[in-house]
């Protein structure tokens, strides 16, 4: 049920993206991934492992270590855990067609008193990231927008003040894959760009 929308949007004979399978999460700390995705518009997909799927948000400007910036994050459909390893090209004609880079990955831990699923439900999830590019405390806060046309999927990603803050930090300055060290342009130009095998 959780991956129904993911499945409905894709034709798996035509995209190299992983199938819609709910997996038992491996032991150890939950993982996160940020994918730089040059679709119709460039954005960053922020995904947290939770309950056997990846809870996902699309962030037009990308995450930042600058605590003075609020980054709009549109909640999108849950993705399968295997998506953590997906880097390559979604062919033209498919949902999300364009180039995907594994921009950052690592583990995360929930902060605060509530279990993370409950915090998510409440629209206020605080967490710590342990990535290669992103580290420290963050929060995802649901915006109770009542403006016309709002789908209710608007959140903000905030960097909390801690030892990892860096004013002016811009995701665009870090254009390399933590999997392959390639830039987005290099991935896009590589005919062999395809799914990366999971470990
Ligand atoms: Mn995307």
Tab-separated table of C-alpha atoms and ligand atoms in Angstrom:
chain	number	residue	atom	x	y	z
A	1	UNK	CA	0.000	0.000	0.000
A	2	UNK	CA	2.738	2.442	0.992
A	3	UNK	CA	4.406	2.266	-2.452
A	4	UNK	CA	1.173	2.306	-4.476
A	5	UNK	CA	1.740	5.824	-5.815
A	6	UNK	CA	5.389	5.062	-6.622
A	7	UNK	CA	4.260	1.988	-8.594
A	8	UNK	CA	1.424	3.772	-10.352
A	9	UNK	CA	3.673	6.540	-11.673
A	10	UNK	CA	6.263	4.239	-13.250
A	11	UNK	CA	6.600	1.622	-15.967
A	12	UNK	CA	9.363	-0.665	-14.769
A	13	UNK	CA	10.049	-2.120	-18.209
A	14	UNK	CA	11.042	1.398	-19.324
A	15	UNK	CA	12.911	2.891	-16.340
A	16	UNK	CA	16.023	1.599	-14.568
A	17	UNK	CA	14.578	2.692	-11.201
A	18	UNK	CA	14.096	-0.057	-8.589
A	19	UNK	CA	10.722	-1.879	-8.340
A	20	UNK	CA	8.109	-1.046	-5.698
A	21	UNK	CA	9.049	-3.537	-3.006
A	22	UNK	CA	8.727	-3.002	0.712
A	23	UNK	CA	11.829	-4.398	2.359
A	24	UNK	CA	12.677	-5.263	5.888
A	25	UNK	CA	15.176	-2.568	6.842
A	26	UNK	CA	18.669	-3.874	7.571
A	27	UNK	CA	19.922	-3.746	11.143
A	28	UNK	CA	21.691	-0.590	12.226
A	29	UNK	CA	20.940	3.095	12.067
A	30	UNK	CA	18.345	4.196	9.487
A	31	UNK	CA	19.825	5.668	6.311
A	32	UNK	CA	19.178	8.787	4.325
A	33	UNK	CA	19.952	9.796	0.770
A	34	UNK	CA	19.824	13.088	-1.108
A	35	UNK	CA	19.584	12.763	-4.869
A	36	UNK	CA	20.352	15.639	-7.183
A	37	UNK	CA	17.779	15.274	-9.940
A	38	UNK	CA	17.822	17.197	-13.175
A	39	UNK	CA	14.256	16.590	-14.351
A	40	UNK	CA	12.116	19.318	-15.947
A	41	UNK	CA	13.500	21.467	-13.138
A	42	UNK	CA	16.642	20.831	-11.138
A	43	UNK	CA	15.889	19.809	-7.545
A	44	UNK	CA	17.193	17.676	-4.726
A	45	UNK	CA	15.233	14.671	-3.452
A	46	UNK	CA	15.639	14.246	0.283
A	47	UNK	CA	14.786	10.756	1.568
A	48	UNK	CA	14.717	9.299	5.086
A	49	UNK	CA	14.479	5.563	5.762
A	50	UNK	CA	11.398	4.993	7.935
A	51	UNK	CA	9.040	2.035	8.313
A	52	UNK	CA	10.577	0.021	5.447
A	53	UNK	CA	10.317	2.819	2.850
A	54	UNK	CA	11.995	6.137	2.061
A	55	UNK	CA	9.873	9.117	3.132
A	56	UNK	CA	10.624	11.688	0.413
A	57	UNK	CA	10.629	15.433	-0.208
A	58	UNK	CA	11.626	17.381	-3.337
A	59	UNK	CA	13.663	20.489	-2.449
A	60	UNK	CA	14.056	22.978	-5.309
A	61	UNK	CA	17.067	24.820	-3.819
A	62	UNK	CA	18.527	21.812	-2.029
A	63	UNK	CA	19.460	21.378	1.612
A	64	UNK	CA	21.849	23.842	3.258
A	65	UNK	CA	24.012	24.099	6.364
A	66	UNK	CA	22.983	27.764	6.650
A	67	UNK	CA	20.632	28.102	9.661
A	68	UNK	CA	19.213	31.364	8.299
A	69	UNK	CA	17.762	29.689	5.200
A	70	UNK	CA	14.396	27.934	5.120
A	71	UNK	CA	14.197	25.506	2.247
A	72	UNK	CA	10.842	24.629	0.715
A	73	UNK	CA	10.424	20.838	0.643
A	74	UNK	CA	7.480	19.323	-1.205
A	75	UNK	CA	6.510	15.940	0.195
A	76	UNK	CA	6.304	13.348	-2.578
A	77	UNK	CA	5.451	9.654	-2.709
A	78	UNK	CA	7.310	7.069	-0.615
A	79	UNK	CA	10.169	5.359	-2.448
A	80	UNK	CA	11.520	1.801	-1.996
A	81	UNK	CA	14.680	1.361	0.099
A	82	UNK	CA	16.679	0.258	-2.951
A	83	UNK	CA	16.327	3.791	-4.270
A	84	UNK	CA	19.177	4.771	-1.918
A	85	UNK	CA	21.569	3.315	-4.504
A	86	UNK	CA	19.931	4.709	-7.615
A	87	UNK	CA	22.121	6.893	-9.810
A	88	UNK	CA	21.704	7.197	-13.547
A	89	UNK	CA	19.339	8.354	-16.223
A	90	UNK	CA	15.555	8.037	-16.207
A	91	UNK	CA	14.776	7.821	-19.939
A	92	UNK	CA	12.666	10.408	-21.756
A	93	UNK	CA	8.953	9.702	-21.616
A	94	UNK	CA	9.113	8.325	-18.074
A	95	UNK	CA	7.994	9.993	-14.859
A	96	UNK	CA	10.871	12.165	-13.567
A	97	UNK	CA	12.849	11.783	-16.820
A	98	UNK	CA	16.363	13.132	-16.405
A	99	UNK	CA	19.652	12.558	-14.605
A	100	UNK	CA	19.905	11.385	-10.986
A	101	UNK	CA	23.013	11.695	-8.789
A	102	UNK	CA	23.517	10.221	-5.315
A	103	UNK	CA	24.503	13.608	-3.930
A	104	UNK	CA	24.812	12.582	-0.280
A	105	UNK	CA	24.100	9.553	1.865
A	106	UNK	CA	24.676	8.312	5.404
A	107	UNK	CA	22.637	7.607	8.511
A	108	UNK	CA	20.176	9.645	10.548
A	109	UNK	CA	18.810	9.593	14.070
A	110	UNK	CA	15.562	11.046	15.375
A	111	UNK	CA	15.728	13.769	18.043
A	112	UNK	CA	12.987	14.635	20.506
A	113	UNK	CA	10.575	12.606	22.589
A	114	UNK	CA	8.157	11.296	19.977
A	115	UNK	CA	8.793	8.213	17.832
A	116	UNK	CA	9.701	9.482	14.322
A	117	UNK	CA	6.514	8.199	12.635
A	118	UNK	CA	4.455	10.141	15.175
A	119	UNK	CA	6.616	13.270	14.792
A	120	UNK	CA	6.110	13.042	11.028
A	121	UNK	CA	2.374	12.731	11.523
A	122	UNK	CA	2.467	15.836	13.734
A	123	UNK	CA	4.393	17.688	11.037
A	124	UNK	CA	7.491	18.396	13.133
A	125	UNK	CA	10.375	15.964	12.716
A	126	UNK	CA	13.732	16.795	14.291
A	127	UNK	CA	16.737	14.693	13.412
A	128	UNK	CA	20.494	14.449	13.155
A	129	UNK	CA	22.239	13.622	9.866
A	130	UNK	CA	25.564	11.830	9.568
A	131	UNK	CA	26.443	12.235	5.904
A	132	UNK	CA	29.444	13.131	3.802
A	133	UNK	CA	28.168	16.635	2.980
A	134	UNK	CA	25.297	17.089	5.443
A	135	UNK	CA	25.876	16.804	9.173
A	136	UNK	CA	24.200	17.991	12.322
A	137	UNK	CA	20.673	18.824	13.445
A	138	UNK	CA	17.834	19.541	11.053
A	139	UNK	CA	14.056	19.800	11.221
A	140	UNK	CA	11.296	19.181	8.714
A	141	UNK	CA	8.217	21.242	9.528
A	142	UNK	CA	4.873	20.900	7.780
A	143	UNK	CA	3.429	24.216	6.593
A	144	UNK	CA	-0.257	24.535	7.322
A	145	UNK	CA	-0.783	26.448	4.122
A	146	UNK	CA	-4.344	27.336	3.263
A	147	UNK	CA	-3.502	29.237	0.123
A	148	UNK	CA	-5.562	28.394	-2.974
A	149	UNK	CA	-4.007	25.607	-4.988
A	150	UNK	CA	-1.994	24.228	-2.077
A	151	UNK	CA	-1.895	20.437	-1.999
A	152	UNK	CA	-0.942	20.445	1.667
A	153	UNK	CA	2.417	18.867	0.844
A	154	UNK	CA	4.576	21.899	1.623
A	155	UNK	CA	7.206	21.481	4.318
A	156	UNK	CA	10.297	23.459	5.281
A	157	UNK	CA	13.737	21.950	5.818
A	158	UNK	CA	15.630	23.912	8.475
A	159	UNK	CA	19.208	23.662	9.711
A	160	UNK	CA	19.368	23.951	13.490
A	161	UNK	CA	22.195	25.870	15.116
A	162	UNK	CA	25.059	23.597	16.109
A	163	UNK	CA	28.760	23.046	15.417
A	164	UNK	CA	28.040	22.125	11.772
A	165	UNK	CA	26.420	25.363	10.594
A	166	UNK	CA	28.040	27.217	7.697
A	167	UNK	CA	26.405	30.498	6.661
A	168	UNK	CA	26.151	30.840	2.884
A	169	UNK	CA	26.594	27.115	2.295
A	170	UNK	CA	25.095	26.275	-1.125
A	171	UNK	CA	24.398	22.747	-2.401
A	172	UNK	CA	25.245	23.902	-5.954
A	173	UNK	CA	28.912	24.236	-4.926
A	174	UNK	CA	29.071	20.488	-4.210
A	175	UNK	CA	28.337	19.005	-7.630
A	176	UNK	CA	29.745	15.519	-7.215
A	177	UNK	CA	28.342	12.090	-6.519
A	178	UNK	CA	29.298	10.474	-3.213
A	179	UNK	CA	29.008	7.108	-5.038
A	180	UNK	CA	30.972	7.739	-8.217
A	181	UNK	CA	32.578	11.181	-7.737
A	182	UNK	CA	31.029	12.222	-11.066
A	183	UNK	CA	29.390	15.599	-11.702
A	184	UNK	CA	25.788	15.710	-12.897
A	185	UNK	CA	27.020	16.551	-16.409
A	186	UNK	CA	29.363	13.532	-16.374
A	187	UNK	CA	26.541	11.207	-15.322
A	188	UNK	CA	24.290	12.695	-18.010
A	189	UNK	CA	26.965	12.159	-20.683
A	190	UNK	CA	27.645	8.540	-19.694
A	191	UNK	CA	25.736	6.092	-21.892
A	192	UNK	CA	26.341	3.401	-19.284
A	193	UNK	CA	24.596	5.378	-16.536
A	194	UNK	CA	22.310	2.910	-14.883
A	195	UNK	CA	21.319	1.496	-11.539
A	196	UNK	CA	24.102	1.014	-9.065
A	197	UNK	CA	24.105	-2.415	-7.511
A	198	UNK	CA	23.161	-2.526	-3.870
A	199	UNK	CA	25.744	-3.953	-1.511
B	1	LIG	MN1	13.000	14.032	-8.150
